[in-house]
Structures are given as C-alpha cells and as structure tokens.
mmCIF file of C-alpha atoms in Angstrom:
data_model
loop_
_atom_site.group_PDB
_atom_site.id
_atom_site.type_symbol
_atom_site.label_atom_id
_atom_site.label_comp_id
_atom_site.label_asym_id
_atom_site.label_seq_id
_atom_site.Cartn_x
_atom_site.Cartn_y
_atom_site.Cartn_z
ATOM 1 C CA MET A 1 0.000 0.000 0.000
ATOM 2 C CA PRO A 2 1.388 3.446 -0.875
ATOM 3 C CA SER A 3 2.484 5.487 2.097
ATOM 4 C CA LEU A 4 0.182 8.444 2.609
ATOM 5 C CA ASN A 5 -0.511 10.752 5.526
ATOM 6 C CA THR A 6 -4.313 10.693 5.610
ATOM 7 C CA ASN A 7 -4.746 13.027 8.580
ATOM 8 C CA ALA A 8 -5.705 16.004 6.429
ATOM 9 C CA ILE A 9 -7.684 14.112 3.782
ATOM 10 C CA GLN A 10 -11.400 14.807 3.888
ATOM 11 C CA LEU A 11 -13.221 11.793 2.460
ATOM 12 C CA LEU A 12 -16.852 11.847 1.381
ATOM 13 C CA VAL A 13 -18.870 8.621 1.213
ATOM 14 C CA VAL A 14 -22.072 8.811 -0.850
ATOM 15 C CA GLU A 15 -23.948 5.533 -0.406
ATOM 16 C CA ASP A 16 -27.697 4.989 -0.002
ATOM 17 C CA ASP A 17 -27.354 1.787 2.045
ATOM 18 C CA LEU A 18 -26.966 2.989 5.631
ATOM 19 C CA THR A 19 -25.130 -0.129 6.809
ATOM 20 C CA ILE A 20 -22.560 0.094 3.998
ATOM 21 C CA ALA A 21 -22.143 3.846 4.469
ATOM 22 C CA GLU A 22 -21.599 3.507 8.219
ATOM 23 C CA THR A 23 -19.206 0.580 7.802
ATOM 24 C CA LEU A 24 -17.125 2.438 5.215
ATOM 25 C CA SER A 25 -17.090 5.553 7.393
ATOM 26 C CA LEU A 26 -15.812 3.549 10.357
ATOM 27 C CA ILE A 27 -13.119 1.858 8.271
ATOM 28 C CA PHE A 28 -11.913 5.114 6.713
ATOM 29 C CA GLY A 29 -12.035 6.938 10.033
ATOM 30 C CA HIS A 30 -9.984 4.170 11.629
ATOM 31 C CA HIS A 31 -7.367 4.686 8.906
ATOM 32 C CA GLY A 32 -7.028 8.406 9.604
ATOM 33 C CA TYR A 33 -9.386 10.005 7.117
ATOM 34 C CA GLU A 34 -11.801 12.765 8.124
ATOM 35 C CA VAL A 35 -15.038 11.171 6.908
ATOM 36 C CA ARG A 36 -18.476 12.502 6.155
ATOM 37 C CA MET A 37 -21.193 10.248 4.813
ATOM 38 C CA VAL A 38 -24.462 11.038 3.122
ATOM 39 C CA LEU A 39 -27.193 8.775 1.801
ATOM 40 C CA SER A 40 -28.023 10.635 -1.423
ATOM 41 C CA ALA A 41 -26.458 12.816 -4.075
ATOM 42 C CA GLU A 42 -28.794 15.649 -3.117
ATOM 43 C CA ARG A 43 -27.512 15.626 0.468
ATOM 44 C CA ALA A 44 -23.973 15.475 -0.873
ATOM 45 C CA MET A 45 -24.641 18.588 -2.990
ATOM 46 C CA ASP A 46 -25.819 20.400 0.143
ATOM 47 C CA LEU A 47 -22.739 19.245 2.063
ATOM 48 C CA ILE A 48 -20.184 20.399 -0.511
ATOM 49 C CA ASP A 49 -21.555 23.933 -0.217
ATOM 50 C CA GLN A 50 -19.910 23.978 3.250
ATOM 51 C CA TRP A 51 -17.261 21.227 3.194
ATOM 52 C CA ILE A 52 -14.920 20.393 0.319
ATOM 53 C CA PRO A 53 -13.716 16.774 0.206
ATOM 54 C CA GLY A 54 -10.299 15.756 -1.058
ATOM 55 C CA PHE A 55 -11.688 12.375 -2.067
ATOM 56 C CA ALA A 56 -15.182 11.077 -2.812
ATOM 57 C CA LEU A 57 -16.317 7.464 -2.917
ATOM 58 C CA ILE A 58 -19.663 7.465 -4.697
ATOM 59 C CA ASP A 59 -22.154 4.668 -5.280
ATOM 60 C CA VAL A 60 -23.378 4.760 -8.882
ATOM 61 C CA CYS A 61 -26.950 3.634 -8.182
ATOM 62 C CA LEU A 62 -28.480 6.226 -5.880
ATOM 63 C CA PRO A 63 -32.102 7.356 -5.554
ATOM 64 C CA GLU A 64 -33.045 10.469 -7.540
ATOM 65 C CA MET A 65 -29.712 11.726 -8.948
ATOM 66 C CA ASN A 66 -27.348 8.870 -9.823
ATOM 67 C CA GLY A 67 -23.751 8.814 -8.631
ATOM 68 C CA ILE A 68 -22.274 9.580 -12.047
ATOM 69 C CA ASP A 69 -24.354 12.736 -12.425
ATOM 70 C CA PHE A 70 -23.275 13.760 -8.932
ATOM 71 C CA ALA A 71 -19.622 13.006 -9.762
ATOM 72 C CA ILE A 72 -19.867 15.286 -12.807
ATOM 73 C CA ARG A 73 -21.262 18.093 -10.644
ATOM 74 C CA LEU A 74 -18.702 17.464 -7.907
ATOM 75 C CA ARG A 75 -15.847 17.644 -10.404
ATOM 76 C CA ALA A 76 -17.199 20.981 -11.686
ATOM 77 C CA VAL A 77 -17.387 22.452 -8.167
ATOM 78 C CA CYS A 78 -14.321 20.729 -6.687
ATOM 79 C CA PRO A 79 -11.888 19.988 -9.538
ATOM 80 C CA GLU A 80 -9.151 18.896 -7.096
ATOM 81 C CA CYS A 81 -11.341 16.227 -5.485
ATOM 82 C CA ARG A 82 -10.349 12.689 -6.446
ATOM 83 C CA ILE A 83 -13.343 10.503 -7.283
ATOM 84 C CA LEU A 84 -13.864 6.749 -7.227
ATOM 85 C CA LEU A 85 -17.224 5.249 -8.153
ATOM 86 C CA PHE A 86 -18.405 1.873 -6.947
ATOM 87 C CA SER A 87 -21.331 -0.333 -7.821
ATOM 88 C CA GLY A 88 -22.648 -3.853 -7.717
ATOM 89 C CA ARG A 89 -25.115 -3.402 -10.562
ATOM 90 C CA PRO A 90 -24.564 -4.180 -14.239
ATOM 91 C CA GLU A 91 -26.419 -1.064 -15.448
ATOM 92 C CA SER A 92 -23.552 1.040 -14.106
ATOM 93 C CA GLY A 93 -21.543 0.230 -17.223
ATOM 94 C CA GLU A 94 -24.186 1.810 -19.439
ATOM 95 C CA LEU A 95 -24.250 4.969 -17.304
ATOM 96 C CA LEU A 96 -20.442 5.165 -17.433
ATOM 97 C CA ALA A 97 -20.484 4.771 -21.214
ATOM 98 C CA VAL A 98 -22.948 7.647 -21.589
ATOM 99 C CA ALA A 99 -20.811 9.853 -19.329
ATOM 100 C CA ALA A 100 -17.652 8.918 -21.251
ATOM 101 C CA SER A 101 -19.337 9.795 -24.556
ATOM 102 C CA GLN A 102 -19.855 13.273 -23.081
ATOM 103 C CA GLY A 103 -16.198 13.573 -22.023
ATOM 104 C CA HIS A 104 -16.602 12.511 -18.379
ATOM 105 C CA HIS A 105 -14.304 9.634 -17.452
ATOM 106 C CA PHE A 106 -14.431 7.953 -14.061
ATOM 107 C CA GLU A 107 -12.901 4.889 -12.502
ATOM 108 C CA ILE A 108 -15.272 2.343 -11.024
ATOM 109 C CA ILE A 109 -14.653 -0.499 -8.603
ATOM 110 C CA ALA A 110 -17.093 -3.398 -8.270
ATOM 111 C CA LYS A 111 -19.011 -4.256 -5.125
ATOM 112 C CA PRO A 112 -18.457 -6.197 -3.039
ATOM 113 C CA VAL A 113 -14.912 -5.043 -2.437
ATOM 114 C CA TYR A 114 -12.568 -5.968 0.368
ATOM 115 C CA PRO A 115 -11.745 -2.987 2.596
ATOM 116 C CA GLU A 116 -7.996 -3.491 2.065
ATOM 117 C CA VAL A 117 -8.435 -3.317 -1.721
ATOM 118 C CA LEU A 118 -10.536 -0.168 -1.417
ATOM 119 C CA LEU A 119 -8.077 1.488 0.982
ATOM 120 C CA ASP A 120 -5.162 0.630 -1.310
ATOM 121 C CA ARG A 121 -6.918 2.045 -4.377
ATOM 122 C CA ILE A 122 -7.868 5.269 -2.582
ATOM 123 C CA ALA A 123 -4.281 5.721 -1.378
ATOM 124 C CA GLU A 124 -2.990 5.136 -4.919
ATOM 125 C CA LEU A 125 -5.399 7.663 -6.406
ATOM 126 C CA LEU A 126 -4.512 10.259 -3.787
ATOM 127 C CA ALA A 127 -0.766 9.722 -4.320
ATOM 128 C CA ALA A 128 -0.955 9.844 -8.133
ATOM 129 C CA PRO A 129 -0.254 13.104 -9.937
ATOM 130 C CA ARG A 130 -3.290 14.906 -11.351
ATOM 131 C CA THR A 131 -3.727 14.435 -15.067
#
C-alpha cells in the first residue's frame, strides 16, 4: 500500500445503504481520514456547499440523482477532489459509457470489495499526480 498521511484528507462517502455507508465511514475513520457520509447525491450537494472533500467514494446507483451525475457536478465544483465510483449493478456500465461519450471519465470499482483493496486504491489515487 502506498504510504500516505491521511490526517488532512477529507473523504466523502455517498452511499444509499446505511449499513454500507456507516461501515465504510468507520473503516476510513480508523485509517485516519476525516469522513463525512451522506445517503443521497442531493444531500452530498448540500454538504459540498460547506465542506470540500479531497476524495469522494460514490455509489453509482443512488435514488433520484445517480452517482455519475453527482460526480460530474462534484468535479465541476471541486476539480481537485479525487473521485472513485463503486457499484454492484450491471447497469452502471451503461451509465459510465454515456458519461464517457460526453467527455466525463471515471474509474469504477465493483461491489463487493474488500476494505484493504478499497483502501489501497484510494491511497494510490490520492498519491498519483493529477492528469
């Protein structure tokens, strides 16, 4: 796992399943991230008016606004925020393809995912230079 000081990293979890959101928040908090979790993209939009994350982990399949649409908006408001999408549903690929055809490219990781794999990928994304 890449070495990274996570003390100053503000990490946003956008996940509509309360159990998953709470579990991820506990795991990330235990590893030194400052975590905020919300259960919808709309609540996340409200939150980023007051709190800018350095990293966002976003479920693709959310009620109302989907995670990809939120990621596009987040990137517009917070261009320095690193974004990782995650999903356990096959329709996510279609949504990603539509976004890519409009010039919006995102990485996605499949659910279920082991916490160690997720932590490693987040650390790698945070350590990588911006492109």
